[in-house]
mmCIF file of C-alpha atoms in Angstrom:
data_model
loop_
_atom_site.group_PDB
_atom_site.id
_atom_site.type_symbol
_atom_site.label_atom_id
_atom_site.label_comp_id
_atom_site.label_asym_id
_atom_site.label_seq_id
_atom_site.Cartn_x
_atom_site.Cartn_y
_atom_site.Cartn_z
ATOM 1 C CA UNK A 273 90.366 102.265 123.462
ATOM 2 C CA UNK A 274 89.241 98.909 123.577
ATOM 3 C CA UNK A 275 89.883 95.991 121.640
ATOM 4 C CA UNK A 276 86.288 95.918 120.097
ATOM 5 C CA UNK A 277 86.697 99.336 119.199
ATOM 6 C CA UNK A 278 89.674 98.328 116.856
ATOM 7 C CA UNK A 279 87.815 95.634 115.628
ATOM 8 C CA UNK A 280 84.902 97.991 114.423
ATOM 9 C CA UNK A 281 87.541 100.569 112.826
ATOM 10 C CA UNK A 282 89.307 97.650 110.975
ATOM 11 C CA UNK A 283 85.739 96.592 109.659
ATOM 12 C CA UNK A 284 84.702 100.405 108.210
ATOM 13 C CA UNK A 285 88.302 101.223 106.955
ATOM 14 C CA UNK A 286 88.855 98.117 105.016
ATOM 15 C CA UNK A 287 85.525 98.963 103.460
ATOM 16 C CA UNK A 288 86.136 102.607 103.471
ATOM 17 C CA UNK A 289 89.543 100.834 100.850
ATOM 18 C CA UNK A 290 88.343 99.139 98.935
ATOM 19 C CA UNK A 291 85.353 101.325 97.723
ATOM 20 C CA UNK A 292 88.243 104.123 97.040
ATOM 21 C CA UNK A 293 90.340 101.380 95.407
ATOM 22 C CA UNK A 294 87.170 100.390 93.159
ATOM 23 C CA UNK A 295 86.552 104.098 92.070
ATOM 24 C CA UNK A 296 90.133 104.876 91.442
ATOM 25 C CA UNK A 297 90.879 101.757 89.417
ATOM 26 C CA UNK A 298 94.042 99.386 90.388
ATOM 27 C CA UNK A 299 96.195 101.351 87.436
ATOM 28 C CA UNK A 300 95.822 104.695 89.325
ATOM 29 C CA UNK A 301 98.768 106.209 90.914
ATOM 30 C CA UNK A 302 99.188 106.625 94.423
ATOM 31 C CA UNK A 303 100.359 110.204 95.609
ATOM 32 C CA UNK A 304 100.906 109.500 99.095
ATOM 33 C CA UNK A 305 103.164 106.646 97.967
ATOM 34 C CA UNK A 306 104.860 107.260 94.892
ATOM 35 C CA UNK A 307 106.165 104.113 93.819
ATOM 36 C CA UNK A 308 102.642 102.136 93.775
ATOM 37 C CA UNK A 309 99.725 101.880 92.070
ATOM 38 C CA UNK A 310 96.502 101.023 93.127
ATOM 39 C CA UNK A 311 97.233 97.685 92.865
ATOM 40 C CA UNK A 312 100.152 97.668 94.104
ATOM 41 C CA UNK A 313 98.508 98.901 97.553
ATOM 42 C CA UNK A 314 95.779 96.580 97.340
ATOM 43 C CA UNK A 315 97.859 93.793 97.051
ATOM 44 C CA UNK A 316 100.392 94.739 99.914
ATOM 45 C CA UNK A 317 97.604 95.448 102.589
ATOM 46 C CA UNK A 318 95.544 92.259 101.707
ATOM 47 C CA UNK A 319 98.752 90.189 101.795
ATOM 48 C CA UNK A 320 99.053 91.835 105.063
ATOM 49 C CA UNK A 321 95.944 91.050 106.300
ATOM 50 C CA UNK A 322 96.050 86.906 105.598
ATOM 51 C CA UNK A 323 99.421 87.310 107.396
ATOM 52 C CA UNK A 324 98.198 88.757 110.056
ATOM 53 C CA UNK A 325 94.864 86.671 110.405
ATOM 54 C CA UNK A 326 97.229 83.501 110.205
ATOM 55 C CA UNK A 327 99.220 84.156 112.712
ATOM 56 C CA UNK A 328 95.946 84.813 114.980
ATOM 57 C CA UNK A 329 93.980 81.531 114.008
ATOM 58 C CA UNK A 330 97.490 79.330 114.224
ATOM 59 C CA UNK A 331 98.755 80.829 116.996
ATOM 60 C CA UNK A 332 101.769 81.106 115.528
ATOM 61 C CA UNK A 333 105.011 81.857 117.720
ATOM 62 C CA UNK A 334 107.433 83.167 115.142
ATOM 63 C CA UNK A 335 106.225 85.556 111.926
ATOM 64 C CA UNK A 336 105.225 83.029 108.864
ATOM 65 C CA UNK A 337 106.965 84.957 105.249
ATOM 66 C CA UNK A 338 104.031 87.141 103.536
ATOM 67 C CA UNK A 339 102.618 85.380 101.505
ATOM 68 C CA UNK A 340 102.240 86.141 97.464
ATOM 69 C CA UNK A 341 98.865 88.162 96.551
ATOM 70 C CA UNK A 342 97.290 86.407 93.447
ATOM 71 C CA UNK A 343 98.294 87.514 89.829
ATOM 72 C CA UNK A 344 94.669 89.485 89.512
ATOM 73 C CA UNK A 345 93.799 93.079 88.542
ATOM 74 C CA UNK A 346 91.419 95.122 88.631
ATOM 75 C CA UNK A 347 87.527 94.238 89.662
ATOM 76 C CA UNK A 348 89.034 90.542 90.878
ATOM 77 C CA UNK A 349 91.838 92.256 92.675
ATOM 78 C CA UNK A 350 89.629 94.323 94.558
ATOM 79 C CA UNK A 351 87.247 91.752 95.236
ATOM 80 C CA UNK A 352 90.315 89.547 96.591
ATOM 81 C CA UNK A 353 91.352 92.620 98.659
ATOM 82 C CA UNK A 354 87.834 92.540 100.344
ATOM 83 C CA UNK A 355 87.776 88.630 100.619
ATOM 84 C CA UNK A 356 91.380 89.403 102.809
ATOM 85 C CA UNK A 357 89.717 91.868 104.646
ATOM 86 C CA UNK A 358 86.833 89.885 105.914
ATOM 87 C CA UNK A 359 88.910 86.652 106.690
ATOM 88 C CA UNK A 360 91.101 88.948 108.834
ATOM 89 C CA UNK A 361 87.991 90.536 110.455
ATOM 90 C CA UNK A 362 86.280 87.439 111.119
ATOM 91 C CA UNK A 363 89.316 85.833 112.467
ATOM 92 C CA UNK A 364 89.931 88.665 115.084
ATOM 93 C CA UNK A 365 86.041 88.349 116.281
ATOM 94 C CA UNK A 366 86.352 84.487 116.272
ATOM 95 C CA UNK A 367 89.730 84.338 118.694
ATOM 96 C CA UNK A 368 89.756 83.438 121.791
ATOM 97 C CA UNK A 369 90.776 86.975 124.191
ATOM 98 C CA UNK A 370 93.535 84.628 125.450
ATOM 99 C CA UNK A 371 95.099 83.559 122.540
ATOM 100 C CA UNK A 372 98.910 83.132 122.397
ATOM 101 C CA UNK A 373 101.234 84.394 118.881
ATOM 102 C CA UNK A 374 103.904 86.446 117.586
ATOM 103 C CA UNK A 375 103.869 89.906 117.917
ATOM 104 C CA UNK A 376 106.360 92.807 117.215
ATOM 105 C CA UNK A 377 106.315 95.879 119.353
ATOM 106 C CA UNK A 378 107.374 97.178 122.503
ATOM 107 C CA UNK A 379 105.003 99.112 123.850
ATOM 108 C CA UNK A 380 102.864 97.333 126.278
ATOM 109 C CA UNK A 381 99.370 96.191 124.807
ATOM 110 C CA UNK A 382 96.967 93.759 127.091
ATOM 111 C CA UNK A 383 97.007 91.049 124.884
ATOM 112 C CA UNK A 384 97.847 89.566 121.570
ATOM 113 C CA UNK A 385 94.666 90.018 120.099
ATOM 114 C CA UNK A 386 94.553 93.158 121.234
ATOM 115 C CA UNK A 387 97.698 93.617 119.392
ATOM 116 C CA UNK A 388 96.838 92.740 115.889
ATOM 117 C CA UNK A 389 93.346 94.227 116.121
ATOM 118 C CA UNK A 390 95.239 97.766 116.953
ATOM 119 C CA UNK A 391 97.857 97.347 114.726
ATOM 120 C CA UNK A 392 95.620 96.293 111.804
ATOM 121 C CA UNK A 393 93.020 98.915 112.137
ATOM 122 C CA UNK A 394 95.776 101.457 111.985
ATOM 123 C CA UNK A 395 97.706 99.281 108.978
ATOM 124 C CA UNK A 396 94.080 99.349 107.170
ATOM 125 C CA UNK A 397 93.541 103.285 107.896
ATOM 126 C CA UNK A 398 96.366 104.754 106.476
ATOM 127 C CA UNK A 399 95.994 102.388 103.576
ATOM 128 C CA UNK A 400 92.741 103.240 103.303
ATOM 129 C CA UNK A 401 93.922 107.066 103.529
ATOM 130 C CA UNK A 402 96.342 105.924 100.218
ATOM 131 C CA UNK A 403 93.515 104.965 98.502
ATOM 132 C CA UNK A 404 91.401 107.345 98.503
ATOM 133 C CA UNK A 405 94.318 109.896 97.735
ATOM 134 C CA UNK A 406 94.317 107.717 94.432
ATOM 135 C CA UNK A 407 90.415 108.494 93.869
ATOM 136 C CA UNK A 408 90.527 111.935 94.789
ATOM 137 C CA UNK A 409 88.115 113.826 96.947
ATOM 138 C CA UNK A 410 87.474 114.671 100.570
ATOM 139 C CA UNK A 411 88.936 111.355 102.661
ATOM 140 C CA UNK A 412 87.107 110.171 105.229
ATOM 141 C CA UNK A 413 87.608 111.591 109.173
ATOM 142 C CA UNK A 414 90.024 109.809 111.678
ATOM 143 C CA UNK A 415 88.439 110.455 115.269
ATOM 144 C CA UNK A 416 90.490 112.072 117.557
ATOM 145 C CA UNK A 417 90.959 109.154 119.944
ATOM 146 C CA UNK A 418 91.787 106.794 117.314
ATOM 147 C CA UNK A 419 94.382 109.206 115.478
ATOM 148 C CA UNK A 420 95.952 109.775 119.104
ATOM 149 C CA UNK A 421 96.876 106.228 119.414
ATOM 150 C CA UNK A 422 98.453 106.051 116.282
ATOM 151 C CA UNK A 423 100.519 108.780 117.395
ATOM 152 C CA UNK A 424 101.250 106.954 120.270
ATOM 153 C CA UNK A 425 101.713 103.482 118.984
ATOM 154 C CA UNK A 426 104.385 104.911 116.268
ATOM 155 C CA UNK A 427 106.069 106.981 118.266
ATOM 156 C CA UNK A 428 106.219 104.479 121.107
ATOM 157 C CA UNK A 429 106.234 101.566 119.044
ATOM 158 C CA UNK A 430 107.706 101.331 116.001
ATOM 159 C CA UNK A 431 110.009 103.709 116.958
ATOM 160 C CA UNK A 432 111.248 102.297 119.847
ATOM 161 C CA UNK A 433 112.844 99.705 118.152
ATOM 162 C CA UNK A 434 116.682 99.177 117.219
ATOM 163 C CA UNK A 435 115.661 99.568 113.620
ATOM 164 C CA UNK A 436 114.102 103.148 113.629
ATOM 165 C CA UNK A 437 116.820 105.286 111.730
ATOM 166 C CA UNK A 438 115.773 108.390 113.102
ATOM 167 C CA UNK A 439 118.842 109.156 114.639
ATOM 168 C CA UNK A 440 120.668 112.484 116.005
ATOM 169 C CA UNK A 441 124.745 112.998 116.465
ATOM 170 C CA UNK A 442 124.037 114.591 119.543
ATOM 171 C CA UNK A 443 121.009 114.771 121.846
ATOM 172 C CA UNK A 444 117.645 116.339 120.710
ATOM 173 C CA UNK A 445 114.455 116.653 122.005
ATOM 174 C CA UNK A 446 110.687 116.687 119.781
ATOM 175 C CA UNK A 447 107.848 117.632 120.844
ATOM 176 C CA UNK A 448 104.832 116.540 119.337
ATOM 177 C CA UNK A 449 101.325 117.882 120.452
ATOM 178 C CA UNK A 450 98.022 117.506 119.392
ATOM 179 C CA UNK A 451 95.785 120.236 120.346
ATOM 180 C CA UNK A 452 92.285 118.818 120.201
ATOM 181 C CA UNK A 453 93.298 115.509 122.492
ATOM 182 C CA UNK A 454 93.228 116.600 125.599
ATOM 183 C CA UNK A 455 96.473 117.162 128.308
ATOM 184 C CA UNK A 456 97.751 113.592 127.755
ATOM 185 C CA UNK A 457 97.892 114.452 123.888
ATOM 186 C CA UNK A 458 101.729 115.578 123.821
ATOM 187 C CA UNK A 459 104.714 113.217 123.629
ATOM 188 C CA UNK A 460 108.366 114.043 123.862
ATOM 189 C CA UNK A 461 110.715 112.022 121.520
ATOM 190 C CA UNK A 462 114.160 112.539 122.495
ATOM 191 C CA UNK A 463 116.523 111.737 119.871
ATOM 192 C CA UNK A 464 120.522 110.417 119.899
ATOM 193 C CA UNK A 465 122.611 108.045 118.043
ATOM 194 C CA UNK A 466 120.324 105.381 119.734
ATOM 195 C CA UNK A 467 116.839 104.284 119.165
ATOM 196 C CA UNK A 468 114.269 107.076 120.179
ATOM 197 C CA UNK A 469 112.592 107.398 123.598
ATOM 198 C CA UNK A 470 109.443 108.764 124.047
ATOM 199 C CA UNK A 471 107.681 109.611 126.948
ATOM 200 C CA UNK A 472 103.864 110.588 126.871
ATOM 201 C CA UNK A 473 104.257 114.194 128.637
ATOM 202 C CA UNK A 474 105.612 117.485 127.954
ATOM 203 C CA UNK A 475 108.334 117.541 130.421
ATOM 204 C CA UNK A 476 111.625 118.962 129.640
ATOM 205 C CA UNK A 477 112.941 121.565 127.180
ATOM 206 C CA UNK A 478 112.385 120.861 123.431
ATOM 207 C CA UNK A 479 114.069 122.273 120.593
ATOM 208 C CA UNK A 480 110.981 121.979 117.873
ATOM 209 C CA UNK A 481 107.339 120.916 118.518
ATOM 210 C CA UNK A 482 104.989 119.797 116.004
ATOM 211 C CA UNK A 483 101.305 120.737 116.712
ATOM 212 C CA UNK A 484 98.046 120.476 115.157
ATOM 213 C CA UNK A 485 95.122 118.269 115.185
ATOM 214 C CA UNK A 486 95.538 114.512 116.221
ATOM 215 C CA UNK A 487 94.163 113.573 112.728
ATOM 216 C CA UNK A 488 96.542 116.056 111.176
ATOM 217 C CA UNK A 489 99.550 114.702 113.235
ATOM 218 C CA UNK A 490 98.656 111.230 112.603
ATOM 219 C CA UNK A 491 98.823 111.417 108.619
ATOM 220 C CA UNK A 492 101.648 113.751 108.786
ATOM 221 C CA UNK A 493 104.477 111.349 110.854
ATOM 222 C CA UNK A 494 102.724 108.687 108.937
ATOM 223 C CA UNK A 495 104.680 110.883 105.874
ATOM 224 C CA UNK A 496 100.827 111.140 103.879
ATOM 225 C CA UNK A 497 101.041 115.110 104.759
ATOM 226 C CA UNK A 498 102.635 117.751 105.588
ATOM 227 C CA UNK A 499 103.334 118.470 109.454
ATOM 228 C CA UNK A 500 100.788 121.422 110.366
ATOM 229 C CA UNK A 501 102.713 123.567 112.149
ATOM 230 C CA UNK A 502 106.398 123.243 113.453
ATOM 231 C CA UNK A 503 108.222 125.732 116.059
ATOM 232 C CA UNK A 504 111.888 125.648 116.854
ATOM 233 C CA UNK A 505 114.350 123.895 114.907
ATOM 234 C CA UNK A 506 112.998 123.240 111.802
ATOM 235 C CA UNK A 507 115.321 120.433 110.865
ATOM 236 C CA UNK A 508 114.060 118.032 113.408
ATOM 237 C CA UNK A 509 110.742 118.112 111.250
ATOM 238 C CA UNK A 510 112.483 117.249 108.138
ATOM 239 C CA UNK A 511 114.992 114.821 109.806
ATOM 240 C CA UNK A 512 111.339 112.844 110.909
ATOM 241 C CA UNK A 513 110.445 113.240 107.022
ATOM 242 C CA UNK A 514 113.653 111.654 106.185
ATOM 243 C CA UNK A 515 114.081 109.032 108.266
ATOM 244 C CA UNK A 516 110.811 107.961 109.380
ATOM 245 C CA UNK A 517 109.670 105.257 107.226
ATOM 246 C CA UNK A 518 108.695 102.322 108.418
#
C-alpha cells in the first residue's frame, strides 16, 4: 500500500470515530477496552494524534512526552477529538516525502512519513473499531489489504521488539493465516524466551495456526475479538491473548 492510501484511511476512520463517539456519548463504556469510557478513548487517540503530528511538522529526533488532552466532555470533547484529527491529517499531506523524525519500529518502512501515516491509520482504526463497539451496531469494514498490513506491522513490528512479553520457555512456532489475502497472507511467529520472530511465509512445522479472514485476524490479535478459528495447541492462542498488549 502506498503512503497516500494511509493517508485516505486515517482521514475516513478518524471520521468514521468520532461520529461513533458522538452517538455513543463520552460516558459510555467501552467493551473492547474495559477500563475506558468514551472519553477516555477520545482523549487517548487525539492526544495521540497531536503527538504524532508534532513530531512530523518539527521533525523531531527523539519522542516529545504526550501531551495532556483538555479537561472537556462530551460535545467539546468530541469536537476537540476531530480538531486533533484534522491537524494530524493535514500535517501528514503538508510534509515534505523526505522529512526526517523519530520513529519506533523495526520493520522496514520507506520513509518516515510513510511511517506515521501507516501507523496512525491503523492507531485511528482500531480506535475507531472501540468506538463504535461503545455505540453499538454493525462496525464499519476493514479491506482486506489494509487489515493484512496490520497483521503484518504487529506481528513484525511491535512485536519484534525487546518489550513484547509474549514469551515461550521453550521454542514454539504460530501460525497465523488469513484466508481471503492471497499466498503471501500467512506469517509464522516463532516464539522463545526472546523477542518473537516472524517471517512472512508458511515454512516450517507449527504447533497451532490461527485462520480466518484478514479483517477477522486483524481485530482478534489486536485483542477486540475473539480469534476465528485456532488448530493445534490451543494455548498458544490464549498465551497471544495474555500477553499481547501493546
Amino acid at each position: 500500500m502506498e503512503t497516500a492510501d494511509f493517508l485516505q484511511i486515517l482521514d475516513r476512520e478518524g471520521r468514521l470515530l468520532a461520529a461513533a463517539a458522538a452517538e455513543a456519548g463520552t460516558g459510555a463504556k467501552v467493551p473492547t477496552c474495559p477500563q475506558w469510557q468514551v472519553g477516555d478513548l477520545v482523549r487517548h487517540t487525539g492526544a495521540v494524534h497531536r503527538w504524532a503530528a508534532a513530531l512530523v511538522a518539527e521533525g523531531l529526533t527523539a519522542p516529545p512526552p504526550l501531551g495532556d488532552a483538555p479537561d472537556l466532555d462530551g460535545a467539546e470533547l468530541v469536537d476537540w477529538y476531530r480538531d486533533s484529527h484534522r491537524l494530524l491529517v493535514d500535517t501528514l499531506a503538508a510534509a515534505p516525502a523526505d522529512v526526517e523524525c523519530w520513529t519506533f519500529l523495526p520493520a522496514p518502512c520507506p520513509s518516515p512519513l510513510a511511517f506515521w501515516t501507516r501507523r496512525q491509520a491503523h492507531e485511528t482504526t482500531v480506535h475507531r473499531y472501540d468506538a463504535e463497539a461503545a455505540r453499538g451496531g454493525t462496525p464499519s469494514p476493514i479491506a482486506t489489504d489494509f487489515a493484512a498490513d496490520g497483521i503484518d506491522e504487529l506481528l513484525r513490528g511491535f512485536h519484534a521488539r525487546s518489550r513484547s512479553k509474549v514469551r515461550t520457555e521453550r521454542p514454539r512456532a504460530l501460525r497465523v493465516r488469513a484466508v481471503d489475502g492471497g499466498a503471501d497472507a500467512v506469517w509464522t511467529v516463532r516464539l522463545s524466551a526472546e523477542p518473537p520472530v516472524t517471517s512472512r511465509d508458511g515454512s516450517g512445522e507449527a504447533e497451532a495456526e490461527l485462520t480466518g479472514t484478514a479483517d477477522q485476524l486483524y481485530l482478534a490479535l489486536w485483542n477486540r475479538t475473539p480469534v476465528p478459528s485456532v488448530t493445534g495447541d490451543r494455548s498458544l492462542a490464549a498465551l497471544w491473548r495474555e500477553k499481547s498488549g501493546i
